[in-house]
CSV table of C-alpha atoms in Angstrom, one decimal:
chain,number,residue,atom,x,y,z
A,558,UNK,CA,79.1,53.5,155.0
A,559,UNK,CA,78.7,54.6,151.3
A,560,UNK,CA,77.9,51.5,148.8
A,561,UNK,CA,78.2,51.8,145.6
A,562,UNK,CA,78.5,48.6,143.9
A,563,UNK,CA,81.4,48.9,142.0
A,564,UNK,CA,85.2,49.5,141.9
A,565,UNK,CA,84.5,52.6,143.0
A,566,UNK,CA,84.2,51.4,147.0
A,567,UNK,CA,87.6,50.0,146.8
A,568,UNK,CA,88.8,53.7,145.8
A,569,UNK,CA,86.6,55.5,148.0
A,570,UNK,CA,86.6,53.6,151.4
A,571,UNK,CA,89.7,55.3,152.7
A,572,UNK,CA,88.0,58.9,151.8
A,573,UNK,CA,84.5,57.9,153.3
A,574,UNK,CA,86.6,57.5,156.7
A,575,UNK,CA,88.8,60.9,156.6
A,576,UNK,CA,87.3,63.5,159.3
A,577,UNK,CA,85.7,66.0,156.9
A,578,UNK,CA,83.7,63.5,155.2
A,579,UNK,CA,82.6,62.5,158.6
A,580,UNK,CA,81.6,66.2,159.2
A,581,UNK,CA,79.6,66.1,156.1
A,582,UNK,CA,77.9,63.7,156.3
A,583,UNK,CA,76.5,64.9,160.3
A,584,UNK,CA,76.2,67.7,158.3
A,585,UNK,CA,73.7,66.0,155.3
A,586,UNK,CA,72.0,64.1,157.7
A,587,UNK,CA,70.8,67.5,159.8
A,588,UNK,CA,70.1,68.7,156.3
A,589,UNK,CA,67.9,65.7,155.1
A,590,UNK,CA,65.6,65.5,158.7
A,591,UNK,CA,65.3,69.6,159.0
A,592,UNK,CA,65.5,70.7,155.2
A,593,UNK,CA,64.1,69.5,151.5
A,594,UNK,CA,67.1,68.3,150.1
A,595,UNK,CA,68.0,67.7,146.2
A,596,UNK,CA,69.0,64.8,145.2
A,597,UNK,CA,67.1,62.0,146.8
A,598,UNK,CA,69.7,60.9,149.6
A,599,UNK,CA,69.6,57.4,147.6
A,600,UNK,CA,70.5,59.0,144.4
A,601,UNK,CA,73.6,61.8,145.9
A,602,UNK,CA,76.2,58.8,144.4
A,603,UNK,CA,74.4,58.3,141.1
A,604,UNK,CA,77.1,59.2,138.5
A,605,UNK,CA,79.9,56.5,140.7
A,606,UNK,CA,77.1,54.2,140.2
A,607,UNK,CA,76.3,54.5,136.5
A,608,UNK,CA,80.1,54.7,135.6
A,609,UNK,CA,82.2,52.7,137.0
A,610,UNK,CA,85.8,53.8,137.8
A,611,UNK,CA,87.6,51.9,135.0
A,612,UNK,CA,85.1,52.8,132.5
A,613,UNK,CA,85.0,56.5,132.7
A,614,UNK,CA,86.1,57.6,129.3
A,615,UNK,CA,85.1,61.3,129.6
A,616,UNK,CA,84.8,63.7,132.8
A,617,UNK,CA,82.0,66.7,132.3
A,618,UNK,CA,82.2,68.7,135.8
A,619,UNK,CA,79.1,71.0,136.9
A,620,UNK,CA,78.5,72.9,140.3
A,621,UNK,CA,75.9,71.4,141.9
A,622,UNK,CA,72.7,69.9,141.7
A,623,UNK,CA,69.5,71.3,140.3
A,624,UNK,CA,67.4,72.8,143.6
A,625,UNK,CA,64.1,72.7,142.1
A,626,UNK,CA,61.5,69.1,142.3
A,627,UNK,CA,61.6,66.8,140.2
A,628,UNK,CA,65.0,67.5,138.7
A,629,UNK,CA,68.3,66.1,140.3
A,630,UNK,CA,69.0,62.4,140.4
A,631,UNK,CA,72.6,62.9,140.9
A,632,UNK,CA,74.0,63.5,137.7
A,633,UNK,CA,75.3,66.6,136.3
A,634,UNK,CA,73.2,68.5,133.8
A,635,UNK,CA,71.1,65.7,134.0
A,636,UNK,CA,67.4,66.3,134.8
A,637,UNK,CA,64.5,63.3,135.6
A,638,UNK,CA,62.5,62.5,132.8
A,639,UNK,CA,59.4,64.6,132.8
A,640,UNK,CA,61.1,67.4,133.8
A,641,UNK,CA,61.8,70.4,131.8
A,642,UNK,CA,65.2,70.6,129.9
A,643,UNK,CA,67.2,73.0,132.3
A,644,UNK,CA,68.8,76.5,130.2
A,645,UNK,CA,72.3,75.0,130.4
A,646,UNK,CA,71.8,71.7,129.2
A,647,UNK,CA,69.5,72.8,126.1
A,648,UNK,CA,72.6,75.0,125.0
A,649,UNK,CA,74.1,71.9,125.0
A,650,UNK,CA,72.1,70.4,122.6
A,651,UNK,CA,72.1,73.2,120.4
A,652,UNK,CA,76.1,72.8,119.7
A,653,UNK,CA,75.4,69.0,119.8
A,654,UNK,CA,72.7,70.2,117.0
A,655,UNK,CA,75.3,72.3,115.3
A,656,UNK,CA,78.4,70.1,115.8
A,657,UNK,CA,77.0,66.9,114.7
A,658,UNK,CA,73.8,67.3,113.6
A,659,UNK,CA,71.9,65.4,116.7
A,660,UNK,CA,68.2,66.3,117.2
A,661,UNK,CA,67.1,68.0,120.4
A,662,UNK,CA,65.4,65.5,122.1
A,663,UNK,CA,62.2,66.2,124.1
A,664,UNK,CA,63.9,65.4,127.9
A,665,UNK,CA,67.0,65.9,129.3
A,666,UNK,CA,67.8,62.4,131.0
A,667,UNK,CA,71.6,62.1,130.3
A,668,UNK,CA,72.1,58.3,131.6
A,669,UNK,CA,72.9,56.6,128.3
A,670,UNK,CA,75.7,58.9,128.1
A,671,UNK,CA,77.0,57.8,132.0
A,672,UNK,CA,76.5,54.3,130.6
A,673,UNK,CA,79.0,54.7,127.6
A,674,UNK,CA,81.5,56.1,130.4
A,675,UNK,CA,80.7,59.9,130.5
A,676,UNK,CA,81.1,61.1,134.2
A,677,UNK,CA,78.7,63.6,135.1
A,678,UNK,CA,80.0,64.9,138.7
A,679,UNK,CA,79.2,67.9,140.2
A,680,UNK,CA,81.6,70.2,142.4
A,681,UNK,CA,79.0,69.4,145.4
A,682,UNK,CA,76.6,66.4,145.3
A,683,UNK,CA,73.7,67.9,147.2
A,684,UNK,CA,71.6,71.1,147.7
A,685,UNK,CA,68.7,72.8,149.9
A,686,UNK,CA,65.7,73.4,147.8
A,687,UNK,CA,65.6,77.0,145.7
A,688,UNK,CA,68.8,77.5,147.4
A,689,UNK,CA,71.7,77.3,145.2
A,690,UNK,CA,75.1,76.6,146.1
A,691,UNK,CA,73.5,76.3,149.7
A,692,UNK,CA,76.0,73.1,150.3
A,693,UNK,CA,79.3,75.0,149.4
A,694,UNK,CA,81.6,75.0,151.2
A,695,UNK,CA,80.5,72.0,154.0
A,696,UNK,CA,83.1,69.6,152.1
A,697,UNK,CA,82.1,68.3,148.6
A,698,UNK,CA,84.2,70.3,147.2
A,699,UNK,CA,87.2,68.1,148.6
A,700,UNK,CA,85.5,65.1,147.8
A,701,UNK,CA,85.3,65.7,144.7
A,702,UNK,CA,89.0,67.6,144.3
A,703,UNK,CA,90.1,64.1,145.8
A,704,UNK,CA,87.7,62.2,143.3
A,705,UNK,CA,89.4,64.2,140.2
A,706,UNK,CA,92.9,63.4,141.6
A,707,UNK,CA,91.9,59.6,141.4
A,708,UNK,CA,91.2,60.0,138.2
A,709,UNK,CA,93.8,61.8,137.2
A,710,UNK,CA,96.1,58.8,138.4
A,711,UNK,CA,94.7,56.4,136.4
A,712,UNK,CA,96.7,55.1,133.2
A,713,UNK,CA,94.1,54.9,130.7
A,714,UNK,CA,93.6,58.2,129.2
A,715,UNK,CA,90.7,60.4,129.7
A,716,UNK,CA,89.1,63.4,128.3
A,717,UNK,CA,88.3,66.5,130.9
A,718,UNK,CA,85.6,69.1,129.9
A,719,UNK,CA,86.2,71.6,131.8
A,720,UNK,CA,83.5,74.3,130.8
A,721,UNK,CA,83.1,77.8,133.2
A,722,UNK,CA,85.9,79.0,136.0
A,723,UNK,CA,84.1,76.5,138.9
A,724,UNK,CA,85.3,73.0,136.4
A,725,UNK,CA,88.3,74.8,135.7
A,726,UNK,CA,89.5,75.4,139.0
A,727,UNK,CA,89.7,71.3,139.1
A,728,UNK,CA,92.4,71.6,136.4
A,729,UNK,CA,95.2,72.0,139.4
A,730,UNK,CA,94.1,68.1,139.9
A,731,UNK,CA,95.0,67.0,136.2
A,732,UNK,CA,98.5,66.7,136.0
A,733,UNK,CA,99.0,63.1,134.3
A,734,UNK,CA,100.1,64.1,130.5
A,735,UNK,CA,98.1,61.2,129.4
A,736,UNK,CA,94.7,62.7,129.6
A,737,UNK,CA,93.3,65.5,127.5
A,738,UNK,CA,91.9,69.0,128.7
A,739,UNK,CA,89.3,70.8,127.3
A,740,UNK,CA,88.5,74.3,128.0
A,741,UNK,CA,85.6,76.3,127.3
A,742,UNK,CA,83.0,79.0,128.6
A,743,UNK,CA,80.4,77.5,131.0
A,744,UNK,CA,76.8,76.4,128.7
A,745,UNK,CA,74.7,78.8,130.9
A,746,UNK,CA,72.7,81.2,128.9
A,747,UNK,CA,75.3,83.8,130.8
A,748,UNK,CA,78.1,82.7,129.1
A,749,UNK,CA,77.2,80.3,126.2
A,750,UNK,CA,77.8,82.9,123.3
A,751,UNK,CA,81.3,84.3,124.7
A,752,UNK,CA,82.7,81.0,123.3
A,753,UNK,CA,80.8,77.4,124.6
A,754,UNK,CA,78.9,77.9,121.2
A,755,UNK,CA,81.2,77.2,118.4
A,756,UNK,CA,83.7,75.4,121.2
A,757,UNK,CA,83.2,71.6,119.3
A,758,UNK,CA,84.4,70.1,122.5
A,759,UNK,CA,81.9,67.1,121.7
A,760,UNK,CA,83.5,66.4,118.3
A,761,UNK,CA,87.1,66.9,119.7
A,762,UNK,CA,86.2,64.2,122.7
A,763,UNK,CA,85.3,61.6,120.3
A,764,UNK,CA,88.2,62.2,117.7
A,765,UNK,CA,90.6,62.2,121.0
A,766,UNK,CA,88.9,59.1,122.4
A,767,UNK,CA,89.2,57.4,118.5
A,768,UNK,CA,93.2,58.4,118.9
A,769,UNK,CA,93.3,56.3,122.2
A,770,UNK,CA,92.1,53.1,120.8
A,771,UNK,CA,88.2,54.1,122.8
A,772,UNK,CA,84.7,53.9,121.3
A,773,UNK,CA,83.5,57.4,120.6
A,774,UNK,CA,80.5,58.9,122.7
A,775,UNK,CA,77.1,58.4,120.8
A,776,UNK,CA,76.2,61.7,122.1
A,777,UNK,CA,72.4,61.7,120.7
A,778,UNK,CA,70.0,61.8,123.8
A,779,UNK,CA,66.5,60.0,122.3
A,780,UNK,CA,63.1,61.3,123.2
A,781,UNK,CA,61.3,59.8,125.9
């Protein structure tokens, strides 16, 4: 059974028992004896454990995790410190640069914005090395559909960024009127200039979170 420390287990216990999770996880387990798997097996549950259920102020959804060393810890768009800032997440920076004047900082570790109640989750949780999207399909998808509907239940409003067609196919989940939906290109170098640059979704976020009565994200990442 999955721990996570927080009020997380109380939401997630029922799901942990439900037969495709059980598949999956025969399924990671295979995976983690036959195959080099990103994340860490200990880190796959990282963004539930940084931010807690009640405290998630903000949802950013990716795809899944980074396949190369050194880089996944089970956050999305977040990378280990030491490890190069990934093409997606420095286009990130550069609207934060542009938006609000933050410096780019020299790492791409994106835990102090998890802490302040950012959730960084990813469409699936784990991948095989230089393989990506090798664990679509296998059922984190529907964890993470159910995940997005528990959110979407909860009272105290939250703010979706929903950036590229994979996070905004999760939009179906978000039916509660009290959260906020923002839409935008994905930040890959693909797609950033047809309309993620420009977008302001970080300012937007933190005047929406001001309107709710919420601390606003202190989106400056500081170098390592």
């Amino acid at each position: 059974m999955v721990k996570i420390g927080n009020s997380w287990d109380d939401f997630l216990r029922h799901e942990f028992e439900k037969p495709y999770y059980k598949a999956l996880r025969q399924f990671l387990s295979s995976e983690y004896r036959s195959q080099t798997i990103y994340p860490n097996m200990h880190d796959i549950f990282n963004a539930f454990k940084f931010t807690d259920y009640h405290d998630v102020k903000v949802v950013i959804l990716g795809q899944d995790p980074y396949h190369g060393p050194g880089q996944a810890h089970g956050l999305a768009f977040s990378v280990m410190p030491g490890a190069a800032i990934p093409p997606s997440l420095r286009n990130m920076y550069k609207e934060l640069s542009n938006e609000m004047g933050c410096f780019v900082p020299n790492n791409g570790h994106l835990v102090k914005w998890a802490k302040q109640g950012v959730f960084l989750l990813n469409a699936a949780l784990t991948v095989r090395a230089h393989q990506a999207n090798s664990h679509q399909n296998k059922g984190w998808e529907q964890f993470t559909a159910n995940v997005t509907q528990l959110l979407n239940e909860r009272k105290k409003p939250i703010v979706f960024l929903l950036w590229g067609s994979n996070a905004q196919s999760k939009q179906q989940y978000i039916t509660n009127p009290r959260h906020k939906i923002l839409i935008a290109p994905h930040p890959s170098p693909l797609s950033a200039s047809r309309g993620f640059f420009g977008c302001g979704h970080f300012n937007k976020c933190n005047e929406l979170l001001i309107e709710n009565g919420q601390q606003p994200i202190d989106w400056q990442i500081e170098n390592i």
